[in-house]
Tab-separated table of C-alpha atoms and ligand atoms in Angstrom:
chain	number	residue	atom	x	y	z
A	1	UNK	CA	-253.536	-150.300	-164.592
A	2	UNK	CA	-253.905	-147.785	-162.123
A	3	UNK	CA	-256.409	-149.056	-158.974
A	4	UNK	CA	-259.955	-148.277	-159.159
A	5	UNK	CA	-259.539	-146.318	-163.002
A	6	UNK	CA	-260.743	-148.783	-165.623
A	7	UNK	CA	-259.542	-146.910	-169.908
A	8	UNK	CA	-262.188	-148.348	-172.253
A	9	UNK	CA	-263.072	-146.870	-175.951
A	10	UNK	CA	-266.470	-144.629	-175.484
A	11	UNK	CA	-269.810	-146.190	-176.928
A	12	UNK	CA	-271.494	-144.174	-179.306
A	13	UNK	CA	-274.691	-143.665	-176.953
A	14	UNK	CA	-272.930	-141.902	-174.642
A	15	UNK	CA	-272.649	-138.692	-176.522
A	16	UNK	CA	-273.972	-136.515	-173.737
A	17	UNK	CA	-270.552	-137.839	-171.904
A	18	UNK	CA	-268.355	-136.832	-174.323
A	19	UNK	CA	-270.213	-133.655	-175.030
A	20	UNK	CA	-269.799	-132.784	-171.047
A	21	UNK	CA	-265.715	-133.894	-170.697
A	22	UNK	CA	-264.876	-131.884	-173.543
A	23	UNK	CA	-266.716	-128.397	-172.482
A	24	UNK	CA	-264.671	-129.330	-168.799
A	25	UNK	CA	-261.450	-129.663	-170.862
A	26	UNK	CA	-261.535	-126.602	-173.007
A	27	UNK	CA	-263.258	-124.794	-169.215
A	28	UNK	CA	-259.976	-126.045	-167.590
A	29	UNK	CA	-257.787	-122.975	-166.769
A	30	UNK	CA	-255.054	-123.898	-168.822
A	31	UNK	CA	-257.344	-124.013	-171.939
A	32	UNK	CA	-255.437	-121.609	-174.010
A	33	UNK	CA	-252.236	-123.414	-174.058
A	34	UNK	CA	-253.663	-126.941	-174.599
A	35	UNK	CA	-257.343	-127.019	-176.696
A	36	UNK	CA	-257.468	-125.078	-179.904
A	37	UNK	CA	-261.158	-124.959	-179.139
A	38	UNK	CA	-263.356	-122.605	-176.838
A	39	UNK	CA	-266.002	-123.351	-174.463
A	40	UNK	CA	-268.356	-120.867	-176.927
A	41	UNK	CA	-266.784	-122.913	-179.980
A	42	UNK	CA	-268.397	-126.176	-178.168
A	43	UNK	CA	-271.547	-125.252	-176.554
A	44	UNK	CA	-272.447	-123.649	-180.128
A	45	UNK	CA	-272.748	-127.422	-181.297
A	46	UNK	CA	-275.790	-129.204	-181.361
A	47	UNK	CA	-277.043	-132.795	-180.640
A	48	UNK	CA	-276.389	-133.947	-184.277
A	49	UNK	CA	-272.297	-132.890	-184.279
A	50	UNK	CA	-272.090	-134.527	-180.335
A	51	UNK	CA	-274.095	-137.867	-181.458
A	52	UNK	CA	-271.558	-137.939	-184.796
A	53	UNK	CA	-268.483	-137.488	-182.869
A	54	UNK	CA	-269.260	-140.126	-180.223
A	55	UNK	CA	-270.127	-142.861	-183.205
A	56	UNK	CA	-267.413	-141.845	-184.548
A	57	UNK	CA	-265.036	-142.150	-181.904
A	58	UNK	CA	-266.829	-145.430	-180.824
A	59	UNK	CA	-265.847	-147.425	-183.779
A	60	UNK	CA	-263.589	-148.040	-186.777
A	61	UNK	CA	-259.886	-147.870	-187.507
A	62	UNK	CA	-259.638	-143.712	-188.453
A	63	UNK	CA	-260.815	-142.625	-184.605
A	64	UNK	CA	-260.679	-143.957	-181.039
A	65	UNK	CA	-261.917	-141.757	-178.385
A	66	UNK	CA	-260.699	-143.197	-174.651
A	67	UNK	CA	-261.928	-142.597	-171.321
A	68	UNK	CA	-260.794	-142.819	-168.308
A	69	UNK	CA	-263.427	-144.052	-165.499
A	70	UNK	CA	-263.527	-144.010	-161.998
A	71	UNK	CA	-266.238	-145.526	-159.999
A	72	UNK	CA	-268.486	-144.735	-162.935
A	73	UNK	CA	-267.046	-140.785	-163.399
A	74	UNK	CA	-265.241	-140.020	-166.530
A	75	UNK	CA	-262.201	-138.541	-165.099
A	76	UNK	CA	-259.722	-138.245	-168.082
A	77	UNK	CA	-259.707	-138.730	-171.715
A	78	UNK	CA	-257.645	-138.859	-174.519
A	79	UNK	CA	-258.023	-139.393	-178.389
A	80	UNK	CA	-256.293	-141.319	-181.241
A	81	UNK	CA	-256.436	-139.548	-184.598
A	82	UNK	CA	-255.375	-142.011	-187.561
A	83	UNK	CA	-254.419	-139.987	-190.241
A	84	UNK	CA	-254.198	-141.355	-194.181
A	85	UNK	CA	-251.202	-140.364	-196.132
A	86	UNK	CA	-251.812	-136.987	-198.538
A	87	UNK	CA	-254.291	-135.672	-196.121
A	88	UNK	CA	-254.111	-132.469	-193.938
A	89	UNK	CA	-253.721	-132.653	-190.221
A	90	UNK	CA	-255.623	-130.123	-187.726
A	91	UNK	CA	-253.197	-127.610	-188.060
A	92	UNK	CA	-252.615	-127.532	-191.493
A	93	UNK	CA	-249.564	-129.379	-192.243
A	94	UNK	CA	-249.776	-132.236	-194.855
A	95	UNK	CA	-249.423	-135.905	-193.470
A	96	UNK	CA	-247.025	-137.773	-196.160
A	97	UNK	CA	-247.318	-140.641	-194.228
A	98	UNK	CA	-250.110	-142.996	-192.333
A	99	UNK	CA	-249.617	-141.717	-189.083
A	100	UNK	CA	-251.674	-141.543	-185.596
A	101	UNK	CA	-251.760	-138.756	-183.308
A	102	UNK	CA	-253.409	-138.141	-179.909
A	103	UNK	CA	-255.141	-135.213	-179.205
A	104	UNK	CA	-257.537	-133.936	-176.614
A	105	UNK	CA	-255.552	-135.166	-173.570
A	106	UNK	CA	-257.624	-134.039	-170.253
A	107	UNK	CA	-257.399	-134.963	-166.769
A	108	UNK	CA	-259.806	-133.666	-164.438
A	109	UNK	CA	-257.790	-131.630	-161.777
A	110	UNK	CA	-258.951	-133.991	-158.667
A	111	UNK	CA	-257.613	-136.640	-160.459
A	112	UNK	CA	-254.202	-135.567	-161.667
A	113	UNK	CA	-250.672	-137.044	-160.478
A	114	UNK	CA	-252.854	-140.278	-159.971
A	115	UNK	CA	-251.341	-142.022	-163.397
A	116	UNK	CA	-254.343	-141.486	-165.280
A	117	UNK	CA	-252.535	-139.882	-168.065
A	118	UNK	CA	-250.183	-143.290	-167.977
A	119	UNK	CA	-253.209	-145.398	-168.089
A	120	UNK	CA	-254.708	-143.534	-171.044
A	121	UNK	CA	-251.586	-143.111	-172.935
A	122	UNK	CA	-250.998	-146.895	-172.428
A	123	UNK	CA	-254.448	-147.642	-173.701
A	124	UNK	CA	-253.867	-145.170	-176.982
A	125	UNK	CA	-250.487	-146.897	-177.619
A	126	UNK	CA	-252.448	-150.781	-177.681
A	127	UNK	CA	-254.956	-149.191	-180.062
A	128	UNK	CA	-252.244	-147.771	-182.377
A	129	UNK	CA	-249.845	-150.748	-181.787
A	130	UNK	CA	-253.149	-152.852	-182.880
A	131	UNK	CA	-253.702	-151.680	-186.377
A	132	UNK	CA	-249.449	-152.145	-187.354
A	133	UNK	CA	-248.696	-148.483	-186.940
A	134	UNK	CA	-245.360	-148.198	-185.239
A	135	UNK	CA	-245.480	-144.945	-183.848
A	136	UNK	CA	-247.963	-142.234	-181.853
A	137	UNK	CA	-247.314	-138.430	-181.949
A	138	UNK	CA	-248.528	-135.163	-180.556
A	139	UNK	CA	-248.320	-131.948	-180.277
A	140	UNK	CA	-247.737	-130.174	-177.132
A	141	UNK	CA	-247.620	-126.252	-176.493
A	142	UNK	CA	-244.221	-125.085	-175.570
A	143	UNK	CA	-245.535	-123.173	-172.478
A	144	UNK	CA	-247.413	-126.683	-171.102
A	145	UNK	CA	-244.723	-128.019	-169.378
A	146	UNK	CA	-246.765	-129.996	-167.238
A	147	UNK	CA	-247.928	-131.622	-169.817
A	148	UNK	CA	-244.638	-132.184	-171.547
A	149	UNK	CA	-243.012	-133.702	-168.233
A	150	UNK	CA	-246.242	-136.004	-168.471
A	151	UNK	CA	-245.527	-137.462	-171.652
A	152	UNK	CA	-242.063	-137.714	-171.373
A	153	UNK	CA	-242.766	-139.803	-168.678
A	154	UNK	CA	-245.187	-141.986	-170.769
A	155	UNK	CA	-242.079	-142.560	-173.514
A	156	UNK	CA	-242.454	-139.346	-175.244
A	157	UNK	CA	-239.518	-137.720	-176.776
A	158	UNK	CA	-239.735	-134.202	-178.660
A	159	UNK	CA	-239.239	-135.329	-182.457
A	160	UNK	CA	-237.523	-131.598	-183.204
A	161	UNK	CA	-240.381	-130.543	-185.187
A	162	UNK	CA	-242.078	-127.365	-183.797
A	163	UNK	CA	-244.568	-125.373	-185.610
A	164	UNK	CA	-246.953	-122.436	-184.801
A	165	UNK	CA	-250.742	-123.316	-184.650
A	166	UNK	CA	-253.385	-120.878	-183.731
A	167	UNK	CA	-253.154	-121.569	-179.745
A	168	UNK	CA	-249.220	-120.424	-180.464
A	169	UNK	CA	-245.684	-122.014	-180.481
A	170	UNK	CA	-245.911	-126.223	-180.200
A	171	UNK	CA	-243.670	-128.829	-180.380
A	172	UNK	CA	-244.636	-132.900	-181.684
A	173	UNK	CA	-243.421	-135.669	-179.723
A	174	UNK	CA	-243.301	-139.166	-180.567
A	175	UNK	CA	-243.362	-142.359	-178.737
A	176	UNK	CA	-242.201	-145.862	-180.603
A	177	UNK	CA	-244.849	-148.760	-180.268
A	178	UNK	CA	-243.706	-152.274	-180.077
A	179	UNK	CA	-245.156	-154.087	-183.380
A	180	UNK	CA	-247.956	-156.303	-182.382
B	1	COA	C1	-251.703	-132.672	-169.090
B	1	COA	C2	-252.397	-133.625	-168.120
B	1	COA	C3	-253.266	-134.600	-168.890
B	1	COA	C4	-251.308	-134.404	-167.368
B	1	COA	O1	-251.893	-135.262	-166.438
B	1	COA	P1	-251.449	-135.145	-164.893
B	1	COA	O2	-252.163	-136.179	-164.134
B	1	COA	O3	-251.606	-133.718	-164.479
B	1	COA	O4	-249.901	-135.480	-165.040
B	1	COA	P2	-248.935	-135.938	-163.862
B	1	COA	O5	-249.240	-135.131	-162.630
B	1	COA	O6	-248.965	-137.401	-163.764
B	1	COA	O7	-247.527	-135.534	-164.447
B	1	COA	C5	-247.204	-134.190	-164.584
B	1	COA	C6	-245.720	-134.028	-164.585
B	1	COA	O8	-245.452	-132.628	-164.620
B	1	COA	C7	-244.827	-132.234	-163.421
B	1	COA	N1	-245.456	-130.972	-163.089
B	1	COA	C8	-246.488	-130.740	-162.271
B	1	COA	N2	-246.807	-129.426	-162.300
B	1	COA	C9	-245.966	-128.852	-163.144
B	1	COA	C10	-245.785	-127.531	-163.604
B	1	COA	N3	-246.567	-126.541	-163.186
B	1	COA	N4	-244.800	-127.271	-164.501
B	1	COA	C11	-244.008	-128.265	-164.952
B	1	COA	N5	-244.142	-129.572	-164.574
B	1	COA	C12	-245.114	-129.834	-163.674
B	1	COA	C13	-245.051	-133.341	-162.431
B	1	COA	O9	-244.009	-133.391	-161.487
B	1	COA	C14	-245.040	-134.546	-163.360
B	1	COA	O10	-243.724	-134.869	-163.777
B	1	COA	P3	-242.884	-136.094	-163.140
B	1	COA	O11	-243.673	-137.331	-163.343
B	1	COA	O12	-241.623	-136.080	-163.944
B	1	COA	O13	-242.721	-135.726	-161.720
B	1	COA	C15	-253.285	-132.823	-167.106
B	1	COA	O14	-252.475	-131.990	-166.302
B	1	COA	C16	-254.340	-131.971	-167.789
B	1	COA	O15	-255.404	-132.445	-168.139
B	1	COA	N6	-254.006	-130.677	-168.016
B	1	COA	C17	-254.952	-129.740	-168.646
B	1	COA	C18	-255.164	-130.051	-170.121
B	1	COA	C19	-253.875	-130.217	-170.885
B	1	COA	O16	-252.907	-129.492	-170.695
B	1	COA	N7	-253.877	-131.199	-171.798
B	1	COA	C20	-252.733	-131.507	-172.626
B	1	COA	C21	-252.832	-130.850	-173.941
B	1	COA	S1	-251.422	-131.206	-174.974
C-alpha cells in the first residue's frame, strides 16, 4: 500500500463525496479523452441520482466504487462495473460473457506519480478476484497515453479490441486475476 493513502469501498452516506470527485474528474483538463461525461452532464443531476449512485456503489456484487484517501482527502478513485452476460455495456457493445470492467479512473493532479493508481487498481483487482471472476478490463482512449503507460504498469495488456465510443477512438485492456 502506498504510505499515508488508505483504498476503501465508499459508504453510501457519503454521496456529497462522490458527487464532488466526479465533477473534479470530468473538470480535469484531459476530460475529453478520458470521461464520456461533462461537467454540465453532472451538475444537471440532483440529490436523488448522487444519493442512488453512492448506495449503489457502496454495496452488492454488480458495483464497487473505490476511493483513494489521504489524510481524510479523497484523492483518486476508480470503479468496478460487473457486467451480466446478454447485457449492453456503456458503449453499446453486447457483453456475451460475465465480465467486470473499471471505469472512472481519476487521480487528482497533486497526487499523481505517487502510486495511487497502483493502489486503486490493486484494490479493484481483490474485489473482482473476490467474487471468482478471473479477469478486469477497460477501455482506454488511444490519445491517453498517460493513462495507458499507467495501466500497463498495473498488469494491463491491450486485448486488440478497439472500438469508437462517443469521446473517439479507444482501445480495452485486460489484466488476469489470480483465482481466489
Ligand atoms: C490516468 C491517471 C489515473 C494515472 O495516474 P497517475 O498517477 O498520473 O499515473 P502515474 O504517474 O503513476 O503513471 C503514468 C505513466 O505515464 C507516464 N507518463 C507521464 N506523463 C505522460 C505523458 N504525457 N504521456 C505519456 N506517458 C506519460 C509516466 O512516466 C508513467 O509511466 P511509467 O510508470 O512507465 O514511468 C491520472 O493521470 C489521471 O487521473 N488522469 C486524468 C483522468 C484520466 O485520464 N483517467 C483515465 C481514464 S481511462
Amino acid at each position: 500500500m502506498t504510505e499515508g493513502i488508505e483504498v476503501r469501498r465508499v459508504r453510501a452516506d457519503e454521496w456529497e463525496r462522490v458527487r464532488d470527485l466526479r465533477i473534479a474528474a470530468v473538470t480535469d483538463p484531459n476530460a475529453a479523452i478520458a470521461f464520456l461525461t461533462t461537467p454540465e452532464q453532472e451538475r444537471a443531476h440532483d440529490e436523488a441520482h448522487w444519493r442512488k449512485r453512492a448506495a449503489d456503489a457502496a454495496s452488492g456484487d454488480a458495483t464497487a466504487q473505490l476511493i483513494a484517501e489521504a489524510e481524510g482527502d479523497w484523492v483518486g478513485t476508480a470503479t468496478v462495473l460487473v457486467r451480466p452476460a446478454g447485457t449492453t455495456d456503456h458503449t453499446g457493445r453486447t457483453v456475451y460473457h460475465r465480465r467486470a470492467d473499471v471505469v472512472g479512473v481519476f487521480v487528482r493532479a497533486d497526487h499523481r506519480g505517487q502510486g495511487v493508481i497502483d493502489a486503486l487498481l490493486d484494490a479493484a483487482a481483490g474485489w473482482t478476484a473476490s467474487l471468482g471472476l478471473t479477469r478486469l478490463t477497460l477501455d482506454v482512449h488511444t490519445q491517453n497515453t498517460r493513462a495507458q503507460a499507467a495501466y500497463r504498469r498495473c498488469g494491463f495488456v491491450p486485448t486488440g479490441v478497439t472500438f469508437t465510443s462517443t469521446i473517439g477512438p479507444e482501445l480495452e485492456m485486460a489484466r488476469s486475476l489470480s483465482p481466489q
